[in-house]
PDB file of C-alpha atoms in Angstrom:
ATOM      1  CA  UNK A   1     142.613 117.198  16.852  1.00 39.00           C
ATOM      2  CA  UNK A   2     142.431 114.835  19.723  1.00 43.00           C
ATOM      3  CA  UNK A   3     143.243 111.127  19.682  1.00 44.00           C
ATOM      4  CA  UNK A   4     141.025 108.638  21.488  1.00 46.00           C
ATOM      5  CA  UNK A   5     143.339 105.869  22.700  1.00 44.00           C
ATOM      6  CA  UNK A   6     140.560 103.359  23.559  1.00 49.00           C
ATOM      7  CA  UNK A   7     138.953 103.246  20.113  1.00 50.00           C
ATOM      8  CA  UNK A   8     142.010 104.275  18.073  1.00 46.00           C
ATOM      9  CA  UNK A   9     139.934 106.930  16.350  1.00 51.00           C
ATOM     10  CA  UNK A  10     140.583 110.585  15.788  1.00 50.00           C
ATOM     11  CA  UNK A  11     137.920 113.142  16.718  1.00 52.00           C
ATOM     12  CA  UNK A  12     137.588 116.786  15.984  1.00 63.00           C
ATOM     13  CA  UNK A  13     137.674 119.359  18.720  1.00 77.00           C
ATOM     14  CA  UNK A  14     134.915 119.808  21.252  1.00 77.00           C
ATOM     15  CA  UNK A  15     131.755 121.274  19.716  1.00 83.00           C
ATOM     16  CA  UNK A  16     130.186 122.193  23.042  1.00 83.00           C
ATOM     17  CA  UNK A  17     130.342 121.599  26.799  1.00 88.00           C
ATOM     18  CA  UNK A  18     127.795 121.280  29.582  1.00 88.00           C
ATOM     19  CA  UNK A  19     128.969 121.556  33.170  1.00 88.00           C
ATOM     20  CA  UNK A  20     126.545 120.635  35.928  1.00 88.00           C
ATOM     21  CA  UNK A  21     126.244 119.089  39.373  1.00 87.00           C
ATOM     22  CA  UNK A  22     124.087 115.983  39.472  1.00 89.00           C
ATOM     23  CA  UNK A  23     123.234 112.776  41.271  1.00 86.00           C
ATOM     24  CA  UNK A  24     123.753 109.444  39.572  1.00 86.00           C
ATOM     25  CA  UNK A  25     120.886 106.933  39.717  1.00 84.00           C
ATOM     26  CA  UNK A  26     122.377 105.141  42.730  1.00 88.00           C
ATOM     27  CA  UNK A  27     122.909 108.379  44.644  1.00 88.00           C
ATOM     28  CA  UNK A  28     119.398 109.456  43.673  1.00 88.00           C
ATOM     29  CA  UNK A  29     118.019 106.381  45.453  1.00 90.00           C
ATOM     30  CA  UNK A  30     120.041 107.316  48.536  1.00 90.00           C
ATOM     31  CA  UNK A  31     118.594 110.840  48.297  1.00 88.00           C
ATOM     32  CA  UNK A  32     115.023 109.498  48.254  1.00 89.00           C
ATOM     33  CA  UNK A  33     115.808 107.500  51.404  1.00 90.00           C
ATOM     34  CA  UNK A  34     117.208 110.625  53.057  1.00 87.00           C
ATOM     35  CA  UNK A  35     114.042 112.537  52.201  1.00 87.00           C
ATOM     36  CA  UNK A  36     111.939 109.884  53.926  1.00 89.00           C
ATOM     37  CA  UNK A  37     114.197 110.021  56.983  1.00 88.00           C
ATOM     38  CA  UNK A  38     114.046 113.835  56.928  1.00 87.00           C
ATOM     39  CA  UNK A  39     110.251 113.660  57.035  1.00 86.00           C
ATOM     40  CA  UNK A  40     110.147 111.218  59.939  1.00 88.00           C
ATOM     41  CA  UNK A  41     112.899 112.601  62.202  1.00 88.00           C
ATOM     42  CA  UNK A  42     111.289 115.996  63.023  1.00 87.00           C
ATOM     43  CA  UNK A  43     107.943 114.324  63.753  1.00 87.00           C
ATOM     44  CA  UNK A  44     109.536 111.661  65.946  1.00 89.00           C
ATOM     45  CA  UNK A  45     111.748 114.212  67.744  1.00 88.00           C
ATOM     46  CA  UNK A  46     108.813 116.517  68.427  1.00 88.00           C
ATOM     47  CA  UNK A  47     106.543 113.713  69.614  1.00 88.00           C
ATOM     48  CA  UNK A  48     109.340 112.313  71.796  1.00 89.00           C
ATOM     49  CA  UNK A  49     109.921 115.739  73.355  1.00 87.00           C
ATOM     50  CA  UNK A  50     106.199 116.238  74.009  1.00 87.00           C
ATOM     51  CA  UNK A  51     105.785 112.780  75.549  1.00 87.00           C
ATOM     52  CA  UNK A  52     108.970 113.008  77.634  1.00 86.00           C
ATOM     53  CA  UNK A  53     108.037 116.377  79.132  1.00 83.00           C
ATOM     54  CA  UNK A  54     104.328 115.485  79.420  1.00 84.00           C
ATOM     55  CA  UNK A  55     103.252 118.642  77.574  1.00 83.00           C
ATOM     56  CA  UNK A  56      99.489 118.680  77.212  1.00 82.00           C
ATOM     57  CA  UNK A  57      98.600 122.343  76.796  1.00 84.00           C
ATOM     58  CA  UNK A  58      99.812 122.991  73.212  1.00 84.00           C
ATOM     59  CA  UNK A  59      97.181 124.335  70.851  1.00 87.00           C
ATOM     60  CA  UNK A  60      96.915 123.511  67.149  1.00 88.00           C
ATOM     61  CA  UNK A  61      98.699 126.713  66.013  1.00 90.00           C
ATOM     62  CA  UNK A  62     101.720 126.029  68.197  1.00 89.00           C
ATOM     63  CA  UNK A  63     101.986 122.449  66.949  1.00 87.00           C
ATOM     64  CA  UNK A  64     101.756 123.556  63.303  1.00 89.00           C
ATOM     65  CA  UNK A  65     104.352 126.305  63.883  1.00 91.00           C
ATOM     66  CA  UNK A  66     106.810 123.963  65.587  1.00 89.00           C
ATOM     67  CA  UNK A  67     106.361 121.234  62.956  1.00 87.00           C
ATOM     68  CA  UNK A  68     106.766 123.808  60.149  1.00 89.00           C
ATOM     69  CA  UNK A  69     109.959 125.161  61.663  1.00 91.00           C
ATOM     70  CA  UNK A  70     111.356 121.669  62.121  1.00 89.00           C
ATOM     71  CA  UNK A  71     110.397 120.852  58.510  1.00 87.00           C
ATOM     72  CA  UNK A  72     112.274 123.887  57.187  1.00 89.00           C
ATOM     73  CA  UNK A  73     115.365 123.016  59.218  1.00 89.00           C
ATOM     74  CA  UNK A  74     115.129 119.431  57.990  1.00 89.00           C
ATOM     75  CA  UNK A  75     114.845 120.577  54.347  1.00 86.00           C
ATOM     76  CA  UNK A  76     117.886 122.846  54.633  1.00 87.00           C
ATOM     77  CA  UNK A  77     119.930 120.012  56.160  1.00 88.00           C
ATOM     78  CA  UNK A  78     118.904 117.547  53.449  1.00 87.00           C
ATOM     79  CA  UNK A  79     119.533 120.057  50.650  1.00 85.00           C
ATOM     80  CA  UNK A  80     122.988 120.754  52.084  1.00 86.00           C
ATOM     81  CA  UNK A  81     123.777 117.028  52.243  1.00 85.00           C
ATOM     82  CA  UNK A  82     122.600 116.555  48.648  1.00 83.00           C
ATOM     83  CA  UNK A  83     124.638 119.424  47.257  1.00 82.00           C
ATOM     84  CA  UNK A  84     127.846 118.873  49.234  1.00 83.00           C
ATOM     85  CA  UNK A  85     128.130 115.118  49.722  1.00 86.00           C
ATOM     86  CA  UNK A  86     125.955 113.275  47.201  1.00 85.00           C
ATOM     87  CA  UNK A  87     126.271 115.485  44.124  1.00 86.00           C
ATOM     88  CA  UNK A  88     129.187 115.215  41.753  1.00 89.00           C
ATOM     89  CA  UNK A  89     130.352 117.707  39.186  1.00 90.00           C
ATOM     90  CA  UNK A  90     129.939 116.435  35.636  1.00 91.00           C
ATOM     91  CA  UNK A  91     131.415 117.780  32.433  1.00 92.00           C
ATOM     92  CA  UNK A  92     129.667 116.655  29.282  1.00 92.00           C
ATOM     93  CA  UNK A  93     131.811 117.291  26.200  1.00 92.00           C
ATOM     94  CA  UNK A  94     130.203 117.036  22.774  1.00 91.00           C
ATOM     95  CA  UNK A  95     132.414 115.904  19.917  1.00 90.00           C
ATOM     96  CA  UNK A  96     131.401 115.404  16.310  1.00 85.00           C
ATOM     97  CA  UNK A  97     130.923 111.649  16.773  1.00 87.00           C
ATOM     98  CA  UNK A  98     130.378 111.085  20.506  1.00 91.00           C
ATOM     99  CA  UNK A  99     129.582 112.538  23.923  1.00 93.00           C
ATOM    100  CA  UNK A 100     132.113 112.136  26.732  1.00 94.00           C
ATOM    101  CA  UNK A 101     130.882 112.524  30.320  1.00 93.00           C
ATOM    102  CA  UNK A 102     133.422 113.009  33.088  1.00 93.00           C
ATOM    103  CA  UNK A 103     132.295 112.737  36.689  1.00 87.00           C
ATOM    104  CA  UNK A 104     132.387 109.476  38.667  1.00 82.00           C
ATOM    105  CA  UNK A 105     134.547 108.188  35.841  1.00 88.00           C
ATOM    106  CA  UNK A 106     134.567 108.664  32.110  1.00 91.00           C
ATOM    107  CA  UNK A 107     131.652 107.445  29.983  1.00 92.00           C
ATOM    108  CA  UNK A 108     131.428 107.683  26.243  1.00 93.00           C
ATOM    109  CA  UNK A 109     128.265 107.681  24.171  1.00 93.00           C
ATOM    110  CA  UNK A 110     128.529 107.311  20.389  1.00 92.00           C
ATOM    111  CA  UNK A 111     126.080 109.677  18.708  1.00 90.00           C
ATOM    112  CA  UNK A 112     125.131 106.928  16.251  1.00 89.00           C
ATOM    113  CA  UNK A 113     123.874 104.719  19.102  1.00 92.00           C
ATOM    114  CA  UNK A 114     121.921 107.381  21.027  1.00 93.00           C
ATOM    115  CA  UNK A 115     118.175 106.865  20.648  1.00 93.00           C
ATOM    116  CA  UNK A 116     117.177 110.006  22.538  1.00 94.00           C
ATOM    117  CA  UNK A 117     118.616 112.824  24.634  1.00 93.00           C
ATOM    118  CA  UNK A 118     116.089 114.319  27.049  1.00 93.00           C
ATOM    119  CA  UNK A 119     116.563 117.453  29.162  1.00 91.00           C
ATOM    120  CA  UNK A 120     114.080 118.386  31.885  1.00 90.00           C
ATOM    121  CA  UNK A 121     115.035 122.000  32.555  1.00 86.00           C
ATOM    122  CA  UNK A 122     114.046 124.794  34.979  1.00 79.00           C
ATOM    123  CA  UNK A 123     112.809 122.860  38.026  1.00 77.00           C
ATOM    124  CA  UNK A 124     113.745 120.900  41.128  1.00 75.00           C
ATOM    125  CA  UNK A 125     113.155 117.773  39.046  1.00 80.00           C
ATOM    126  CA  UNK A 126     115.667 118.786  36.363  1.00 86.00           C
ATOM    127  CA  UNK A 127     117.458 115.846  34.824  1.00 89.00           C
ATOM    128  CA  UNK A 128     119.322 114.637  31.775  1.00 91.00           C
ATOM    129  CA  UNK A 129     118.225 111.277  30.364  1.00 93.00           C
ATOM    130  CA  UNK A 130     120.239 109.568  27.649  1.00 94.00           C
ATOM    131  CA  UNK A 131     118.664 106.564  25.931  1.00 95.00           C
ATOM    132  CA  UNK A 132     121.765 104.745  24.737  1.00 93.00           C
ATOM    133  CA  UNK A 133     121.498 101.293  23.198  1.00 90.00           C
ATOM    134  CA  UNK A 134     118.109 100.750  24.888  1.00 87.00           C
ATOM    135  CA  UNK A 135     119.516 101.627  28.340  1.00 93.00           C
ATOM    136  CA  UNK A 136     118.547 104.800  30.188  1.00 93.00           C
ATOM    137  CA  UNK A 137     121.371 106.784  31.765  1.00 92.00           C
ATOM    138  CA  UNK A 138     120.035 109.468  34.109  1.00 92.00           C
ATOM    139  CA  UNK A 139     121.715 112.442  35.721  1.00 91.00           C
ATOM    140  CA  UNK A 140     119.458 114.057  38.354  1.00 88.00           C
ATOM    141  CA  UNK A 141     120.454 117.707  38.317  1.00 87.00           C
ATOM    142  CA  UNK A 142     117.556 119.244  40.266  1.00 83.00           C
ATOM    143  CA  UNK A 143     118.145 117.332  43.491  1.00 75.00           C
ATOM    144  CA  UNK A 144     121.793 118.372  43.481  1.00 75.00           C
ATOM    145  CA  UNK A 145     120.832 122.054  43.326  1.00 75.00           C
ATOM    146  CA  UNK A 146     117.890 122.419  45.715  1.00 72.00           C
ATOM    147  CA  UNK A 147     119.180 125.533  47.446  1.00 70.00           C
ATOM    148  CA  UNK A 148     120.638 127.361  44.427  1.00 72.00           C
ATOM    149  CA  UNK A 149     118.584 126.040  41.536  1.00 70.00           C
ATOM    150  CA  UNK A 150     119.720 126.913  38.048  1.00 75.00           C
ATOM    151  CA  UNK A 151     118.692 125.511  34.674  1.00 77.00           C
ATOM    152  CA  UNK A 152     120.788 122.937  32.850  1.00 81.00           C
ATOM    153  CA  UNK A 153     120.588 124.900  29.614  1.00 80.00           C
ATOM    154  CA  UNK A 154     120.408 128.688  29.708  1.00 79.00           C
ATOM    155  CA  UNK A 155     119.884 128.760  25.941  1.00 81.00           C
ATOM    156  CA  UNK A 156     117.331 126.239  24.721  1.00 80.00           C
ATOM    157  CA  UNK A 157     118.941 125.858  21.312  1.00 85.00           C
ATOM    158  CA  UNK A 158     122.490 125.294  22.574  1.00 86.00           C
ATOM    159  CA  UNK A 159     122.545 121.612  21.531  1.00 89.00           C
ATOM    160  CA  UNK A 160     120.856 122.088  18.152  1.00 89.00           C
ATOM    161  CA  UNK A 161     124.251 122.073  16.446  1.00 87.00           C
ATOM    162  CA  UNK A 162     124.992 118.597  17.856  1.00 88.00           C
ATOM    163  CA  UNK A 163     121.622 116.861  17.502  1.00 89.00           C
ATOM    164  CA  UNK A 164     120.869 117.885  13.927  1.00 88.00           C
ATOM    165  CA  UNK A 165     118.392 116.630  11.343  1.00 89.00           C
ATOM    166  CA  UNK A 166     121.368 115.453   9.273  1.00 88.00           C
ATOM    167  CA  UNK A 167     122.208 113.022  12.071  1.00 87.00           C
ATOM    168  CA  UNK A 168     118.587 111.874  12.171  1.00 89.00           C
ATOM    169  CA  UNK A 169     117.478 113.695  15.336  1.00 92.00           C
ATOM    170  CA  UNK A 170     114.172 115.499  15.726  1.00 93.00           C
ATOM    171  CA  UNK A 171     113.654 118.147  18.398  1.00 92.00           C
ATOM    172  CA  UNK A 172     110.591 118.632  20.555  1.00 92.00           C
ATOM    173  CA  UNK A 173     110.257 121.544  22.954  1.00 91.00           C
ATOM    174  CA  UNK A 174     107.527 121.324  25.590  1.00 91.00           C
ATOM    175  CA  UNK A 175     106.676 123.589  28.510  1.00 89.00           C
ATOM    176  CA  UNK A 176     104.392 121.998  31.067  1.00 85.00           C
ATOM    177  CA  UNK A 177     103.758 123.390  34.555  1.00 84.00           C
ATOM    178  CA  UNK A 178     106.951 125.464  34.525  1.00 80.00           C
ATOM    179  CA  UNK A 179     109.179 122.579  33.458  1.00 83.00           C
ATOM    180  CA  UNK A 180     110.769 123.013  30.053  1.00 87.00           C
ATOM    181  CA  UNK A 181     111.463 119.690  28.367  1.00 90.00           C
ATOM    182  CA  UNK A 182     113.909 119.650  25.476  1.00 91.00           C
ATOM    183  CA  UNK A 183     113.809 116.302  23.725  1.00 92.00           C
ATOM    184  CA  UNK A 184     116.038 115.116  20.884  1.00 92.00           C
ATOM    185  CA  UNK A 185     115.057 111.775  19.388  1.00 93.00           C
ATOM    186  CA  UNK A 186     115.566 109.672  16.290  1.00 89.00           C
ATOM    187  CA  UNK A 187     111.832 108.868  16.380  1.00 77.00           C
ATOM    188  CA  UNK A 188     109.249 110.972  14.605  1.00 72.00           C
ATOM    189  CA  UNK A 189     106.830 113.013  16.738  1.00 59.00           C
TER     190      UNK A 189
END
């Protein structure tokens, strides 16, 4: 048994854990800005080089090849920055009455106040979205793992023991365009 000092309540042991690297919403906005910069820098660098050296005899294939190579280098740099500097490691522990997320700090979500728990799995856009007291808390997992992408949940029914019908949750499983969405909600589908 573990004692929660903040709420003076006693919880049972951890039912399950999720460990993942993700971007918070603020860091996600920074990542979008970096993507825009990563698109513009190779173009500007190439055009500056061409204009500075007065190169006029490049054909279309050479331009496309150079721009493609610069785009790949730019993507690798941005993906490295996302995974090493912007992403944080999060541990989501599921107790019988709440979820505790450790990462940038410690956040607690009472299961009674969660409206929905949404997992977008198996893609570069993978994310966890918790609708808690009419506020959305998002963890962007896909952007943190662009180079070595892995799903949030290996087993799609891993959280079924936490979000049960007895607690009022309904489960919806949807697979659209290679993205598996696992959605637990108190609303009827």
